[in-house]
CSV table of C-alpha atoms and ligand atoms in Angstrom, one decimal:
chain,number,residue,atom,x,y,z
A,20,MET,CA,-1.9,13.1,49.7
A,21,SER,CA,1.6,13.1,47.4
A,22,GLU,CA,0.9,11.4,44.0
A,23,ILE,CA,3.3,9.2,44.0
A,24,ILE,CA,1.8,8.0,47.5
A,25,LEU,CA,-1.9,8.1,45.2
A,26,GLN,CA,-0.1,6.2,43.1
A,27,LYS,CA,1.0,3.7,44.6
A,28,GLU,CA,-2.1,3.3,46.6
A,29,ILE,CA,-2.8,2.5,43.2
A,30,ILE,CA,-1.4,-0.2,42.2
A,31,LYS,CA,-1.7,-2.2,45.4
A,32,LEU,CA,-5.2,-1.4,45.6
A,33,LYS,CA,-5.3,-2.7,42.0
A,34,ARG,CA,-3.6,-6.0,43.1
A,35,ASN,CA,-7.1,-7.6,44.4
A,36,LYS,CA,-10.1,-6.0,42.7
A,37,ASP,CA,-11.1,-7.8,39.7
A,38,ILE,CA,-10.8,-4.3,38.0
A,39,THR,CA,-8.5,-2.3,35.1
A,40,ILE,CA,-7.6,0.8,34.2
A,41,LEU,CA,-7.4,1.4,30.3
A,42,ALA,CA,-6.1,5.3,29.6
A,43,HIS,CA,-6.0,7.0,26.7
A,44,TYR,CA,-2.7,9.0,25.8
A,45,TYR,CA,-3.9,12.1,26.3
A,46,GLN,CA,-4.6,11.3,30.0
A,47,PRO,CA,-2.6,13.0,32.7
A,48,ILE,CA,1.1,11.9,32.6
A,49,GLN,CA,0.3,10.1,36.1
A,50,ILE,CA,-3.0,8.1,35.6
A,51,GLN,CA,-0.7,7.0,32.0
A,52,GLU,CA,1.3,5.1,34.8
A,53,VAL,CA,-1.2,3.7,36.7
A,54,ALA,CA,-3.1,2.0,33.5
A,55,ASP,CA,-3.0,-1.3,32.9
A,56,TYR,CA,-3.6,-0.4,29.0
A,57,LEU,CA,-2.8,3.2,27.2
A,58,GLY,CA,-3.9,3.4,23.1
A,59,ASP,CA,-5.9,5.6,21.2
A,60,SER,CA,-9.6,5.6,20.6
A,61,LEU,CA,-9.1,2.2,18.1
A,62,GLY,CA,-6.9,0.0,20.4
A,63,LEU,CA,-8.5,0.7,23.3
A,64,SER,CA,-12.3,-0.6,22.1
A,65,ARG,CA,-10.6,-3.6,20.6
A,66,LEU,CA,-8.8,-4.0,24.1
A,67,ALA,CA,-11.8,-3.9,25.1
A,68,LYS,CA,-13.7,-5.9,23.9
A,69,GLU,CA,-10.9,-8.2,23.2
A,70,LYS,CA,-8.4,-9.0,25.7
A,71,VAL,CA,-9.3,-7.2,29.4
A,72,ASN,CA,-11.5,-9.5,31.6
A,73,THR,CA,-12.5,-8.4,34.4
A,74,GLN,CA,-15.7,-7.2,35.1
A,75,TYR,CA,-15.0,-4.1,36.3
A,76,ILE,CA,-13.4,-1.3,33.9
A,77,ILE,CA,-11.9,1.7,35.0
A,78,PHE,CA,-12.4,3.8,31.7
A,79,ALA,CA,-9.5,7.6,32.1
A,80,GLY,CA,-10.5,8.7,28.4
A,81,VAL,CA,-13.2,11.2,27.1
A,82,ASP,CA,-17.1,10.0,27.1
A,83,PHE,CA,-17.2,9.0,23.9
A,84,MET,CA,-14.9,6.1,24.3
A,85,ALA,CA,-16.2,4.8,27.7
A,86,GLU,CA,-20.1,4.4,25.6
A,87,THR,CA,-17.7,2.8,22.7
A,88,ALA,CA,-17.0,0.0,25.0
A,89,SER,CA,-20.0,-0.4,27.3
A,90,ILE,CA,-21.7,-0.7,24.2
A,91,LEU,CA,-19.2,-3.9,22.6
A,92,ASN,CA,-19.0,-4.9,26.8
A,93,GLN,CA,-22.7,-5.2,27.6
A,94,ASP,CA,-22.0,-7.6,30.3
A,95,LYS,CA,-19.0,-6.0,32.1
A,96,HIS,CA,-18.8,-2.1,34.3
A,97,ILE,CA,-17.2,0.6,32.5
A,98,LEU,CA,-16.5,3.1,34.7
A,99,ILE,CA,-15.9,7.3,34.6
A,100,PRO,CA,-13.4,9.0,36.8
A,101,ASN,CA,-15.4,12.1,36.0
A,102,TYR,CA,-18.7,12.6,34.2
A,103,GLU,CA,-18.4,15.9,32.8
A,104,SER,CA,-15.1,14.4,30.6
A,105,CYS,CA,-16.5,14.7,27.1
A,106,CYS,CA,-15.0,15.7,23.3
A,107,PRO,CA,-17.3,18.8,22.8
A,108,MET,CA,-16.7,18.1,18.9
A,109,ALA,CA,-19.1,14.9,18.9
A,110,ALA,CA,-21.5,18.0,20.4
A,111,TYR,CA,-21.4,19.1,16.1
A,112,LEU,CA,-23.6,16.0,14.5
A,113,THR,CA,-27.6,15.1,16.1
A,114,ALA,CA,-29.0,11.6,15.8
A,115,GLU,CA,-31.7,14.2,13.6
A,116,MET,CA,-29.3,15.6,11.3
A,117,VAL,CA,-27.6,12.1,10.5
A,118,LYS,CA,-31.3,11.0,9.2
A,119,GLU,CA,-31.2,14.4,7.4
A,120,TYR,CA,-28.3,14.3,5.8
A,121,LYS,CA,-29.0,10.1,4.5
A,122,GLU,CA,-33.1,11.1,3.5
A,123,LYS,CA,-31.0,14.0,1.6
A,124,TYR,CA,-28.0,11.9,0.2
A,125,PRO,CA,-30.1,8.1,-0.3
A,126,GLY,CA,-28.6,5.4,-1.0
A,127,ILE,CA,-24.6,6.8,0.6
A,128,PRO,CA,-23.1,4.8,3.5
A,129,ALA,CA,-22.7,7.2,6.9
A,130,ILE,CA,-19.7,7.4,8.4
A,131,VAL,CA,-19.4,8.4,12.0
A,132,TYR,CA,-16.1,8.7,14.0
A,133,VAL,CA,-16.8,7.6,17.6
A,134,ASN,CA,-15.9,10.7,18.7
A,135,SER,CA,-20.0,11.3,18.1
A,136,THR,CA,-22.5,10.1,20.8
A,137,ALA,CA,-23.8,6.7,20.9
A,138,ALA,CA,-26.9,8.3,19.4
A,139,VAL,CA,-25.5,9.5,16.3
A,140,LYS,CA,-23.4,5.8,15.7
A,141,ALA,CA,-27.6,4.3,16.5
A,142,GLU,CA,-27.7,6.1,13.5
A,143,SER,CA,-24.5,5.5,10.9
A,144,ASP,CA,-23.6,2.6,8.3
A,145,ILE,CA,-20.3,2.0,10.0
A,146,CYS,CA,-17.9,4.3,12.9
A,147,CYS,CA,-13.9,5.1,12.2
A,148,THR,CA,-11.1,6.2,13.3
A,149,SER,CA,-8.2,8.5,13.7
A,150,SER,CA,-6.5,5.7,12.8
A,151,ASN,CA,-8.4,3.8,10.0
A,152,ALA,CA,-10.9,6.7,8.9
A,153,VAL,CA,-9.1,6.4,5.3
A,154,ARG,CA,-9.3,2.0,5.4
A,155,ILE,CA,-12.7,2.4,5.8
A,156,VAL,CA,-13.8,5.1,3.9
A,157,GLU,CA,-12.9,3.0,0.9
A,158,LYS,CA,-13.6,-0.1,1.5
A,159,MET,CA,-17.2,1.9,2.6
A,160,SER,CA,-17.2,3.3,-1.6
A,161,LYS,CA,-16.1,0.2,-2.8
A,162,THR,CA,-18.7,-2.2,-1.1
A,163,LEU,CA,-21.2,0.0,-1.8
A,164,GLY,CA,-20.6,1.1,-5.6
A,165,THR,CA,-20.3,4.7,-4.5
A,166,ASP,CA,-18.3,7.5,-5.3
A,167,GLN,CA,-19.3,8.8,-2.0
A,168,VAL,CA,-19.8,9.1,1.3
A,169,LEU,CA,-21.1,10.9,4.4
A,170,PHE,CA,-18.8,11.3,7.2
A,171,GLY,CA,-19.1,13.6,10.3
A,172,PRO,CA,-18.5,15.1,12.6
A,173,ASP,CA,-15.0,15.9,12.0
A,174,ALA,CA,-14.6,18.1,8.9
A,175,HIS,CA,-10.9,17.6,9.0
A,176,LEU,CA,-11.1,13.9,9.7
A,177,ALA,CA,-13.6,13.1,6.8
A,178,ASP,CA,-10.8,15.9,4.7
A,179,TYR,CA,-7.5,13.4,4.9
A,180,ALA,CA,-10.0,10.3,4.7
A,181,GLU,CA,-11.2,12.0,1.0
A,182,GLN,CA,-7.5,14.0,0.0
A,183,LYS,CA,-5.9,10.3,0.5
A,184,SER,CA,-9.3,8.2,-1.1
A,185,GLY,CA,-9.7,10.1,-3.5
A,186,ILE,CA,-13.4,9.4,-2.7
A,187,LYS,CA,-15.7,12.6,-2.0
A,188,THR,CA,-17.1,13.5,1.9
A,189,ILE,CA,-20.2,14.7,2.1
A,190,LYS,CA,-19.2,16.3,5.5
A,191,MET,CA,-21.6,16.2,8.3
A,192,PRO,CA,-21.2,19.0,9.4
A,193,PRO,CA,-19.4,21.4,7.5
A,194,ASN,CA,-17.7,23.2,10.0
A,195,GLY,CA,-16.8,20.2,12.7
A,196,ASN,CA,-13.5,20.1,14.7
A,197,CYS,CA,-11.5,19.9,17.5
A,198,TYR,CA,-10.7,22.5,19.1
A,199,VAL,CA,-7.3,21.5,20.5
A,200,HIS,CA,-6.6,20.7,15.9
A,201,SER,CA,-7.6,23.0,14.4
A,202,GLN,CA,-6.1,25.8,16.0
A,203,ILE,CA,-2.6,24.3,14.6
A,204,THR,CA,-1.7,27.1,12.2
A,205,VAL,CA,0.8,27.0,9.5
A,206,GLU,CA,2.9,30.0,10.4
A,207,ASP,CA,2.7,28.3,14.2
A,208,ILE,CA,4.8,25.1,12.1
A,209,GLU,CA,6.6,27.5,9.6
A,210,ASN,CA,8.6,29.2,13.7
A,211,ILE,CA,8.2,25.9,14.3
A,212,LYS,CA,10.4,23.8,11.9
A,213,MET,CA,12.6,28.0,11.3
A,214,GLU,CA,14.0,26.6,15.0
A,215,TYR,CA,14.2,22.8,14.8
A,216,PRO,CA,14.8,22.2,11.0
A,217,LYS,CA,15.5,18.9,11.2
A,218,ALA,CA,12.8,17.6,13.4
A,219,LYS,CA,9.7,15.2,12.0
A,220,LEU,CA,6.9,16.7,12.0
A,221,LEU,CA,4.4,14.1,13.1
A,222,VAL,CA,0.6,15.5,13.3
A,223,HIS,CA,-3.2,13.8,13.6
A,224,PRO,CA,-5.1,14.3,11.0
A,225,GLU,CA,-8.0,16.5,12.7
A,226,CYS,CA,-5.7,19.0,11.8
A,227,LYS,CA,-6.1,21.8,9.2
A,228,ARG,CA,-4.9,20.5,5.6
A,229,GLU,CA,-2.5,23.4,5.3
A,230,VAL,CA,-1.1,22.1,8.0
A,231,ARG,CA,-1.0,18.2,7.4
A,232,ASN,CA,0.2,18.5,4.2
A,233,LEU,CA,4.2,20.5,5.5
A,234,ALA,CA,3.6,17.6,7.6
A,235,ASP,CA,6.9,14.0,7.4
A,236,PHE,CA,3.7,11.7,8.8
A,237,VAL,CA,-0.3,11.8,10.0
A,238,GLY,CA,-1.6,9.3,12.2
A,239,SER,CA,-3.4,8.5,15.1
A,240,THR,CA,-2.0,8.4,18.2
A,241,ALA,CA,-0.6,5.1,18.9
A,242,GLN,CA,0.7,5.8,14.7
A,243,MET,CA,2.6,8.6,15.3
A,244,TYR,CA,4.1,6.4,18.8
A,245,ASN,CA,4.8,4.0,16.9
A,246,TYR,CA,6.2,5.9,13.5
A,247,VAL,CA,9.1,6.9,16.7
A,248,LYS,CA,9.8,3.8,18.5
A,249,ARG,CA,10.3,1.6,14.9
A,250,SER,CA,12.2,4.8,13.7
A,251,PRO,CA,15.8,4.9,12.9
A,252,HIS,CA,18.2,6.3,15.1
A,253,GLN,CA,19.1,9.5,13.5
A,254,GLU,CA,15.9,10.4,13.6
A,255,ASN,CA,16.5,11.5,17.3
A,256,SER,CA,13.9,15.1,17.1
A,257,PHE,CA,9.9,15.2,16.4
A,258,ILE,CA,7.8,17.6,16.0
A,259,ILE,CA,4.5,16.5,17.8
A,260,GLY,CA,1.0,18.4,17.0
A,261,THR,CA,-1.5,16.7,18.3
A,262,GLU,CA,-2.3,16.9,22.6
A,263,ILE,CA,0.1,16.7,24.2
A,264,GLY,CA,0.2,14.2,26.4
A,265,LEU,CA,1.5,11.8,24.2
A,266,LEU,CA,4.1,13.9,23.7
A,267,GLU,CA,4.3,13.8,27.5
A,268,ARG,CA,4.7,9.5,27.2
A,269,MET,CA,7.4,9.7,24.3
A,270,ARG,CA,9.5,11.5,26.7
A,271,ILE,CA,9.8,9.2,29.2
A,272,ASP,CA,10.2,6.4,26.6
A,273,PHE,CA,12.0,7.6,24.3
A,274,PRO,CA,14.8,9.3,26.3
A,275,LYS,CA,17.1,10.1,23.5
A,276,LYS,CA,15.1,11.6,21.4
A,277,GLN,CA,13.7,15.0,21.5
A,278,PHE,CA,10.1,16.4,21.0
A,279,ILE,CA,8.5,19.9,20.9
A,280,LEU,CA,5.2,21.0,20.7
A,281,ALA,CA,4.2,21.8,17.9
A,282,LYS,CA,2.8,24.8,19.5
A,283,GLU,CA,2.0,26.2,23.1
A,284,LYS,CA,-1.1,24.7,25.1
A,285,LEU,CA,-2.0,21.7,23.3
A,286,ILE,CA,-4.1,20.2,25.8
A,287,CYS,CA,-7.6,19.0,26.1
A,288,TYR,CA,-9.0,20.3,28.5
A,289,ASN,CA,-11.9,17.6,28.8
A,290,MET,CA,-9.9,14.8,28.9
A,291,LYS,CA,-7.8,16.2,32.1
A,292,LYS,CA,-11.0,16.3,34.2
A,293,HIS,CA,-9.8,13.1,35.6
A,294,ASN,CA,-7.7,12.3,38.1
A,295,LEU,CA,-6.0,10.0,40.7
A,296,GLU,CA,-8.2,10.2,43.8
A,297,LEU,CA,-11.4,9.6,41.2
A,298,ILE,CA,-9.9,6.8,40.1
A,299,LYS,CA,-8.6,5.6,44.4
A,300,TYR,CA,-12.3,6.5,44.3
A,301,LEU,CA,-13.4,4.2,42.2
A,302,LEU,CA,-11.5,0.9,43.1
A,303,GLU,CA,-12.5,1.1,46.4
A,304,ASN,CA,-16.1,1.9,45.6
A,305,PRO,CA,-16.3,0.4,42.6
A,306,GLU,CA,-20.4,-0.5,43.0
A,307,ASP,CA,-20.5,3.4,42.6
A,308,LYS,CA,-23.7,3.6,40.0
A,309,ASN,CA,-22.7,7.3,39.7
A,310,PHE,CA,-19.8,6.4,38.3
A,311,GLU,CA,-21.2,4.1,36.3
A,312,ILE,CA,-21.1,4.6,32.0
A,313,LYS,CA,-24.6,3.1,30.7
A,314,VAL,CA,-25.9,3.5,27.5
A,315,ALA,CA,-29.4,3.0,26.8
A,316,PRO,CA,-30.3,-0.6,25.9
A,317,ASP,CA,-31.6,-0.1,22.2
A,318,ILE,CA,-29.3,2.9,21.4
A,319,ALA,CA,-26.6,0.2,22.5
A,320,LYS,CA,-27.9,-2.4,20.1
A,321,ARG,CA,-28.2,-0.4,17.2
A,322,ALA,CA,-25.0,1.1,17.7
A,323,TYR,CA,-23.6,-2.1,17.9
A,324,LYS,CA,-23.3,-3.5,15.2
A,325,PRO,CA,-21.4,0.0,12.8
A,326,ILE,CA,-18.6,-0.7,16.1
A,327,GLN,CA,-17.9,-3.6,15.5
A,328,LYS,CA,-18.5,-3.4,11.5
A,329,MET,CA,-15.9,-1.4,12.2
A,330,LEU,CA,-13.6,-3.8,14.2
A,331,ASP,CA,-13.9,-6.6,11.5
A,332,PHE,CA,-12.7,-4.0,8.5
A,333,SER,CA,-9.9,-3.0,11.3
B,409,13P,P1,-6.8,8.3,18.7
B,409,13P,O1,-8.1,8.0,17.4
B,409,13P,O2,-5.5,8.8,17.3
B,409,13P,O3,-6.8,8.1,19.8
B,409,13P,O4,-7.5,10.8,18.5
B,409,13P,C1,-8.8,10.3,19.3
B,409,13P,C2,-8.8,11.9,19.6
B,409,13P,O5,-10.0,12.1,20.5
B,409,13P,C3,-8.1,12.6,19.1
B,409,13P,O6,-8.3,14.1,18.9
B,410,SF4,FE1,-12.4,15.9,21.1
B,410,SF4,FE2,-10.2,17.4,20.3
B,410,SF4,FE3,-10.3,16.4,23.1
B,410,SF4,FE4,-9.8,14.9,21.1
B,410,SF4,S1,-8.7,16.5,21.3
B,410,SF4,S2,-10.7,14.4,22.7
B,410,SF4,S3,-11.3,15.3,20.0
B,410,SF4,S4,-11.2,17.4,21.9
């Protein structure tokens, strides 16, 4: 079946079902087009909790995002089109490691990036996303009166929060990173800037410090989107230092502006594991338990608090 026919079928099926489709900006554009809501990881968590009224949510994103939605919405059914869609960064940090860091640094709050497992979140004091990491570090340090915090698993986001807040982040572990963002080098940026000298450079905080330092703007996917949306008419070209899905979205939404990827193949293959066939199947079979994300109740209960605390602080 062609993609256009599949999209039409999905839109038709959605009308009569108690289902909402949420999609992250990194999803294939065909999926973004059939979603009810698009967003970054913070926006989607909030939406799932505060705005979605349906019993079923199809979550087109990686597993930690669907898990977060499930933890926040124990009464709803969270479905993921492909179970293999997971974020490899989460594997850098285990619950055991968080416990060890906390023992080694008593009294220091453990801040865990949402790109982590539910078990890791359950051991944390608070969660954060790329859009609120700086604020959460500042708030926790102020509330607890500490001049340092534990932060994991992304060492680059930890470094960004440290750079912006002036508060030391002890990285759990020292080398956690995202394979998509950490591949961008200063040389890549210098080359692309030579070709497009007037373009503004927008990068995700998961990029390395030396790359971030060259940027005109550093922010989450939704923050980059909003930067472009609010940019003046004469600012019309942007180099995008994040996954290609966001660039594809912006090319459609802002056709008068030019978007250039910071380097070739900035693709999160883990995000691209969903497809329209799987979404159609879930709309037809929402009760198929093989696709439902369920976090063990004891872990969900403990992970709920740091996620909710993050939402309260954001
Ligand atoms: P956002 O918080 O910008 O959605 O980013 C999530 C992510 O996985 C970035 O790689
Ligand atoms: Fe994980 Fe990186 Fe993919 Fe984001 S882009 S989901 S951090 S692997």
